[in-house]
Coordinates of C-alpha atoms in Angstrom, one line a residue:
M158 CA -61.6 196.3 -65.3
S159 CA -64.4 196.5 -62.7
S160 CA -64.7 193.8 -60.1
S161 CA -67.7 191.4 -60.0
P162 CA -70.6 193.1 -58.1
Q163 CA -71.9 191.7 -54.8
M164 CA -75.4 192.2 -53.4
I165 CA -74.1 191.1 -50.0
D166 CA -70.6 191.6 -48.7
W167 CA -70.1 188.1 -47.3
D168 CA -66.8 188.9 -45.6
V169 CA -68.6 191.6 -43.6
A170 CA -71.4 189.1 -42.9
I171 CA -69.0 186.6 -41.5
A172 CA -67.1 189.2 -39.4
T173 CA -70.4 190.6 -38.0
G174 CA -71.9 187.2 -37.3
V175 CA -68.7 185.9 -35.5
R176 CA -68.5 189.1 -33.5
W177 CA -72.1 189.1 -32.3
V178 CA -72.9 185.4 -31.9
R179 CA -73.4 184.4 -28.2
P180 CA -70.7 182.2 -26.6
G181 CA -71.7 178.6 -26.2
P182 CA -72.2 176.7 -22.9
Q183 CA -69.2 176.4 -20.6
V184 CA -67.5 173.0 -21.1
S185 CA -64.0 171.8 -20.3
M186 CA -61.6 171.1 -23.2
A187 CA -61.7 167.4 -22.4
D188 CA -65.6 167.3 -22.5
A189 CA -65.6 169.4 -25.7
R190 CA -63.3 166.9 -27.4
R191 CA -65.4 163.9 -26.2
A192 CA -68.6 165.5 -27.5
V193 CA -67.0 166.2 -30.9
S194 CA -65.7 162.6 -31.1
E195 CA -68.9 161.1 -30.0
L196 CA -71.0 163.1 -32.5
R197 CA -68.8 162.0 -35.4
D198 CA -69.1 158.4 -34.3
L199 CA -72.9 158.5 -33.8
A200 CA -73.4 160.1 -37.2
D201 CA -71.7 157.1 -38.7
A202 CA -73.4 154.6 -36.5
V203 CA -77.0 155.7 -37.4
R204 CA -76.4 155.6 -41.1
E205 CA -77.3 151.9 -41.5
P206 CA -80.4 152.0 -39.4
V207 CA -81.7 154.9 -41.4
R208 CA -81.0 153.1 -44.7
E209 CA -82.7 149.9 -43.4
L210 CA -85.9 151.8 -42.4
T211 CA -86.1 154.1 -45.4
G212 CA -85.0 151.7 -48.1
L213 CA -82.9 154.5 -49.6
H214 CA -79.3 153.7 -50.6
S215 CA -76.8 156.2 -51.9
P216 CA -74.2 155.5 -54.5
E217 CA -72.4 158.7 -53.3
V218 CA -69.6 158.5 -50.7
A219 CA -71.0 159.8 -47.4
G220 CA -68.1 162.1 -46.8
E221 CA -66.8 163.6 -43.5
V222 CA -69.1 164.7 -40.8
A223 CA -68.3 168.3 -39.8
V224 CA -68.7 169.1 -36.1
V225 CA -68.4 172.8 -35.7
D226 CA -68.8 175.6 -33.2
R227 CA -71.1 178.6 -33.7
P228 CA -68.6 180.7 -35.7
G229 CA -67.9 177.6 -37.8
W230 CA -71.6 177.3 -38.6
I231 CA -71.7 180.9 -39.7
R232 CA -68.7 180.5 -42.1
A233 CA -70.1 177.2 -43.5
N234 CA -73.5 178.8 -44.3
V235 CA -72.0 181.8 -46.0
D236 CA -70.1 179.4 -48.3
G237 CA -73.5 177.8 -49.1
F238 CA -75.1 181.2 -49.7
R239 CA -72.3 182.1 -52.1
V240 CA -72.9 179.0 -54.1
V241 CA -76.6 179.7 -54.5
L242 CA -76.4 183.5 -55.0
D243 CA -73.4 183.9 -57.3
P244 CA -75.3 182.4 -60.3
L245 CA -78.2 184.7 -59.4
V246 CA -76.0 187.8 -59.6
S247 CA -74.7 186.6 -63.0
R248 CA -78.2 186.2 -64.2
L249 CA -79.1 189.7 -62.9
Q250 CA -76.1 191.1 -64.7
E251 CA -77.3 189.6 -67.9
R252 CA -80.6 191.5 -67.4
G253 CA -78.7 194.7 -66.7
S254 CA -80.2 194.8 -63.2
V255 CA -77.0 195.0 -61.1
P256 CA -74.9 198.1 -60.9
A257 CA -71.3 197.9 -62.1
G258 CA -68.9 196.3 -59.6
G259 CA -66.7 198.7 -57.8
S260 CA -69.2 201.5 -57.7
V261 CA -69.6 203.4 -54.5
V262 CA -73.3 202.5 -54.4
T263 CA -72.6 198.8 -54.8
A264 CA -69.8 198.8 -52.2
V265 CA -71.7 200.7 -49.5
G266 CA -74.9 198.8 -50.1
S267 CA -73.3 195.4 -50.0
R268 CA -71.5 196.2 -46.8
M269 CA -74.7 197.4 -45.1
T270 CA -76.5 194.2 -46.2
G271 CA -73.6 192.1 -45.1
M272 CA -73.9 193.5 -41.6
Q273 CA -77.7 192.8 -41.6
A274 CA -77.1 189.2 -42.8
G275 CA -74.4 188.7 -40.2
L276 CA -76.7 189.7 -37.4
I277 CA -79.3 187.2 -38.6
L278 CA -76.7 184.5 -38.8
A279 CA -75.5 185.3 -35.3
Y280 CA -79.0 184.7 -34.0
L281 CA -79.5 181.5 -35.9
A282 CA -76.0 180.1 -35.0
S283 CA -76.9 179.8 -31.4
R284 CA -80.1 177.7 -32.2
V285 CA -79.3 175.3 -35.0
L286 CA -78.4 171.8 -33.8
G287 CA -77.4 170.4 -37.2
Q288 CA -78.1 170.4 -40.9
Y289 CA -77.2 168.8 -44.1
E290 CA -75.4 171.5 -46.1
L291 CA -76.7 171.1 -49.7
F292 CA -74.5 173.7 -51.4
L293 CA -70.8 173.7 -50.9
P294 CA -68.1 175.3 -53.1
P295 CA -67.0 172.8 -55.8
D296 CA -64.3 170.3 -54.9
A297 CA -61.4 170.8 -57.3
S298 CA -60.5 167.1 -57.1
G299 CA -64.0 165.9 -57.7
D300 CA -63.6 163.3 -54.9
E301 CA -65.6 165.0 -52.2
P302 CA -69.5 164.7 -52.1
A303 CA -71.5 167.8 -53.0
G304 CA -73.1 168.2 -49.6
R305 CA -71.9 167.8 -46.0
L306 CA -73.6 166.7 -42.7
T307 CA -72.8 169.4 -40.1
L308 CA -73.5 169.2 -36.3
V309 CA -73.2 172.3 -34.1
A310 CA -71.7 170.8 -30.9
P311 CA -72.2 173.7 -28.4
N312 CA -75.9 173.9 -29.3
I313 CA -76.4 170.2 -28.9
V314 CA -74.7 170.3 -25.5
M315 CA -76.8 173.4 -24.5
V316 CA -80.1 171.8 -25.4
E317 CA -79.4 168.4 -23.8
R318 CA -78.6 170.3 -20.6
E319 CA -81.7 172.3 -20.7
L320 CA -83.9 169.3 -21.3
G321 CA -82.1 167.2 -18.6
V322 CA -82.1 164.1 -20.9
D323 CA -79.5 161.3 -21.4
T324 CA -76.8 163.0 -23.4
H325 CA -75.8 160.0 -25.5
D326 CA -79.4 159.3 -26.4
F327 CA -80.1 162.9 -27.3
R328 CA -77.0 163.2 -29.5
R329 CA -77.9 160.0 -31.3
W330 CA -81.5 161.3 -31.8
V331 CA -80.2 164.5 -33.4
C332 CA -77.8 162.5 -35.6
L333 CA -80.8 160.4 -36.9
H334 CA -82.5 163.5 -38.2
E335 CA -79.5 164.9 -40.0
E336 CA -78.4 161.5 -41.3
T337 CA -81.9 161.1 -42.8
H338 CA -81.3 164.4 -44.7
R339 CA -77.9 163.2 -45.9
T340 CA -79.5 160.0 -47.1
Q341 CA -82.3 161.8 -48.9
F342 CA -80.1 164.2 -50.8
T343 CA -77.4 161.6 -51.7
A344 CA -79.8 158.8 -52.6
V345 CA -82.2 160.9 -54.8
P346 CA -80.0 162.1 -57.6
W347 CA -82.3 165.0 -58.8
L348 CA -83.3 166.4 -55.4
R349 CA -80.4 168.7 -54.7
G350 CA -80.5 170.3 -58.2
Y351 CA -84.3 170.7 -57.9
V352 CA -84.1 172.6 -54.6
Q353 CA -81.4 174.9 -55.9
E354 CA -83.3 175.5 -59.1
Q355 CA -86.4 176.5 -57.1
M356 CA -84.4 178.8 -54.9
T357 CA -82.8 180.5 -57.9
E358 CA -86.1 180.9 -59.7
F359 CA -87.8 182.3 -56.6
L360 CA -85.2 185.0 -56.4
L361 CA -85.2 185.8 -60.1
A362 CA -89.0 186.0 -60.1
S363 CA -88.9 189.2 -58.1
E364 CA -90.5 192.2 -59.9
L365 CA -88.2 194.5 -57.9
D366 CA -84.7 195.7 -58.8
P367 CA -81.9 194.5 -56.5
A368 CA -81.8 197.8 -54.6
A369 CA -85.5 197.5 -53.7
I370 CA -85.0 193.8 -52.7
L371 CA -82.2 194.7 -50.4
K372 CA -84.2 197.5 -48.9
R373 CA -86.9 195.0 -48.0
I374 CA -84.4 192.5 -46.6
R375 CA -82.9 195.3 -44.5
A376 CA -86.4 196.2 -43.3
A377 CA -87.0 192.6 -42.3
A378 CA -83.6 192.5 -40.5
D379 CA -84.6 195.8 -38.7
A380 CA -87.8 194.0 -37.6
V381 CA -85.7 191.5 -35.7
A382 CA -84.4 194.4 -33.6
G383 CA -88.0 195.7 -33.4
A384 CA -89.1 192.3 -32.0
V385 CA -86.5 192.7 -29.2
R386 CA -88.1 196.0 -28.3
G387 CA -91.5 194.3 -28.1
A388 CA -93.0 194.8 -31.6
D389 CA -94.5 191.6 -32.9
D390 CA -96.5 192.6 -36.0
S391 CA -93.9 192.2 -38.7
E392 CA -94.2 189.9 -41.6
S393 CA -91.6 187.2 -42.3
L394 CA -88.4 187.9 -44.3
I395 CA -89.7 185.7 -47.1
E396 CA -93.1 187.4 -47.2
A397 CA -91.3 190.7 -47.5
I398 CA -90.2 190.1 -51.0
Q399 CA -92.9 187.9 -52.5
T400 CA -94.6 188.5 -55.9
P401 CA -97.4 186.4 -57.3
R402 CA -95.0 184.4 -59.3
Q403 CA -92.8 183.9 -56.2
R404 CA -95.8 182.6 -54.3
E405 CA -96.3 179.9 -56.9
I406 CA -92.6 178.9 -56.6
L407 CA -92.7 179.2 -52.8
D408 CA -95.6 176.7 -52.7
R409 CA -93.3 174.1 -54.5
M410 CA -90.3 174.9 -52.3
T411 CA -92.5 174.7 -49.1
A412 CA -93.9 171.3 -50.3
V413 CA -90.5 169.7 -50.9
M414 CA -89.0 171.0 -47.7
T415 CA -92.0 170.0 -45.7
L416 CA -91.6 166.5 -47.1
V417 CA -87.9 166.2 -46.3
E418 CA -88.2 167.7 -42.9
G419 CA -91.3 165.6 -42.1
H420 CA -89.5 162.5 -43.4
G421 CA -86.6 163.3 -41.1
D422 CA -88.8 163.6 -38.1
Y423 CA -90.6 160.4 -39.0
V424 CA -87.4 158.4 -39.3
M425 CA -86.0 160.0 -36.1
D426 CA -88.9 158.6 -34.1
A427 CA -89.4 155.3 -36.1
V428 CA -85.7 154.3 -35.8
G429 CA -85.5 155.8 -32.3
P430 CA -86.8 153.0 -30.1
R431 CA -84.2 150.6 -31.5
V432 CA -81.2 152.9 -31.0
V433 CA -82.4 155.6 -28.6
P434 CA -84.0 154.0 -25.5
S435 CA -85.3 157.3 -24.1
V436 CA -86.7 158.6 -27.4
N437 CA -90.2 159.2 -26.1
E438 CA -89.0 161.3 -23.2
I439 CA -86.7 163.3 -25.5
R440 CA -89.4 164.0 -28.0
D441 CA -91.9 165.1 -25.3
R442 CA -89.4 167.4 -23.7
F443 CA -88.1 168.8 -27.0
N444 CA -91.6 169.6 -28.2
D445 CA -92.4 171.3 -24.8
R446 CA -89.3 173.4 -25.2
R447 CA -90.4 174.5 -28.7
G448 CA -93.6 175.7 -27.3
T449 CA -92.3 177.7 -24.3
A450 CA -90.5 180.6 -26.1
G451 CA -91.2 184.0 -24.9
R452 CA -92.9 186.8 -26.8
T453 CA -89.7 188.2 -28.2
E454 CA -88.4 184.8 -29.3
K455 CA -91.7 184.0 -31.0
A456 CA -91.7 187.3 -32.9
I457 CA -88.1 186.8 -34.1
R458 CA -89.0 183.2 -35.2
R459 CA -91.9 184.4 -37.2
I460 CA -89.9 187.2 -38.9
L461 CA -87.1 184.7 -39.9
G462 CA -89.6 182.0 -41.0
I463 CA -88.7 179.6 -38.2
D464 CA -92.3 179.1 -37.2
L465 CA -92.9 177.9 -40.8
K466 CA -90.2 175.3 -40.4
M467 CA -91.7 174.0 -37.1
K468 CA -95.1 173.6 -38.9
Q469 CA -93.3 171.8 -41.7
Y470 CA -91.9 169.2 -39.2
A471 CA -95.4 168.5 -37.9
Q472 CA -97.3 168.5 -41.2
G473 CA -94.6 166.6 -43.1
S474 CA -94.3 164.0 -40.4
R475 CA -98.1 163.4 -40.4
F476 CA -98.0 163.0 -44.2
V477 CA -95.2 160.4 -44.1
R478 CA -96.7 158.5 -41.2
T479 CA -100.2 158.4 -42.9
I480 CA -98.8 157.1 -46.2
V481 CA -96.4 154.6 -44.7
D482 CA -99.1 153.2 -42.4
D483 CA -101.4 152.9 -45.3
V484 CA -99.3 151.6 -48.2
G485 CA -95.9 150.7 -46.6
M486 CA -92.4 152.3 -47.0
A487 CA -91.6 150.8 -50.4
A488 CA -94.8 152.4 -51.9
F489 CA -94.2 155.6 -50.1
N490 CA -90.7 155.8 -51.8
K491 CA -92.4 156.5 -55.1
V492 CA -92.4 160.0 -53.8
W493 CA -88.7 160.2 -54.7
T494 CA -89.2 159.2 -58.3
S495 CA -89.2 162.7 -59.8
P496 CA -90.3 166.2 -59.1
Q497 CA -93.7 165.2 -60.5
T498 CA -94.2 162.6 -57.8
L499 CA -93.6 165.1 -54.9
P500 CA -96.7 166.0 -52.9
T501 CA -98.3 169.3 -53.7
K502 CA -99.0 171.8 -51.0
D503 CA -102.6 170.7 -50.9
E504 CA -101.7 167.0 -50.9
L505 CA -99.6 167.5 -47.8
S506 CA -102.8 168.3 -46.0
A507 CA -104.7 165.4 -47.8
P508 CA -102.2 162.5 -48.0
H509 CA -104.6 160.2 -49.6
A510 CA -105.0 162.5 -52.6
W511 CA -101.2 162.0 -53.2
R512 CA -101.6 158.3 -52.7
D513 CA -104.4 158.1 -55.2
R514 CA -102.4 160.1 -57.8
V515 CA -99.0 158.5 -57.4
V516 CA -99.5 155.0 -55.8
G517 CA -103.0 154.2 -56.9
G518 CA -106.3 154.2 -55.1
G519 CA -106.9 151.9 -52.1
A520 CA -104.7 150.7 -49.3
I521 CA -101.8 148.5 -50.3
G522 CA -100.1 146.2 -47.8
S523 CA -96.4 146.9 -47.2
G524 CA -95.4 143.6 -48.7
E525 CA -97.4 144.0 -51.9
W526 CA -95.3 146.6 -53.7
Y527 CA -91.8 145.3 -54.6
G528 CA -90.6 148.0 -57.0
R529 CA -87.8 150.4 -56.0
S530 CA -87.8 154.1 -56.3
A531 CA -85.6 155.8 -58.8
A532 CA -83.4 156.7 -55.8
G533 CA -82.9 153.1 -55.0
E534 CA -82.3 152.1 -58.7
S535 CA -79.6 154.7 -59.1
G536 CA -77.5 152.8 -56.6

């Protein structure tokens, strides 16, 4: 009986990523342990301020905070990719679009793509400060939450040193952003499934066969190496495999991720003054750092879509701030009612169009709307 086919050999991806990821900053064992302990404590400490500001309350147990090193981040993300892509491979099998498992073509192709994926993960693993992992392998006991808040300790230490800011404040500031994501995805029952559905549909909407998709992904990965050599005219990895149908789905994916990223940035700064005394200094220095990347770094960011994420932070934060200033947080929380109340791509650039469609025309004082979002009601 043939084995189940793989588009990407994830074991090879992990081995490649772990081998090529840069070592983290030099710290003593005692300092490393203190950093890990403090990050766990801070992630728990900021939970209540985030809930108070957002009005979002989760019925789901928060779960453990994972504080990892760079190889740990690589392994965790591969687990998430498997959760998303395994159902995709099954759907492609049903279409007859995937070669039989165990064939030489499948084995060689998946290993090559695994190496490319590993190199990209190695690059990203030295830059990510934290994330809320949406997709984890199912918990057999059913006791653990579906997602996990993960912080990458060496990267946080590296950036706080580069910025020359108060370490405790910076760590708390990072935790605020990631805790906001945990709150979003645990308090809004439909949000995780919606994002996964959009991702799966995006991949299934390709008009190419898997071999052609992998060829384009490899070309995008090769472009990362080209950027190092000075080439900077390559399209992003996502742009490399778009079809018209995918562009439509990508607009929805971009809109929801812009909202959650911008909401995270807004909460980070709104809660900040109460719990992070030097929040303004941290924000200014962090933004300056984002804008000082060299030519090679900027090219790689564009290829991997990181520039898009940075724009999402800014645009999403402006959207949230505009709506909250206009109608208050409680009315803004109507955004979490259903997929239909999410802002469209166009509404993110015109917040009042979303307000008129979802909340109702005209400004509403923050104390005049007493209803709760579906997210709040679920608790």
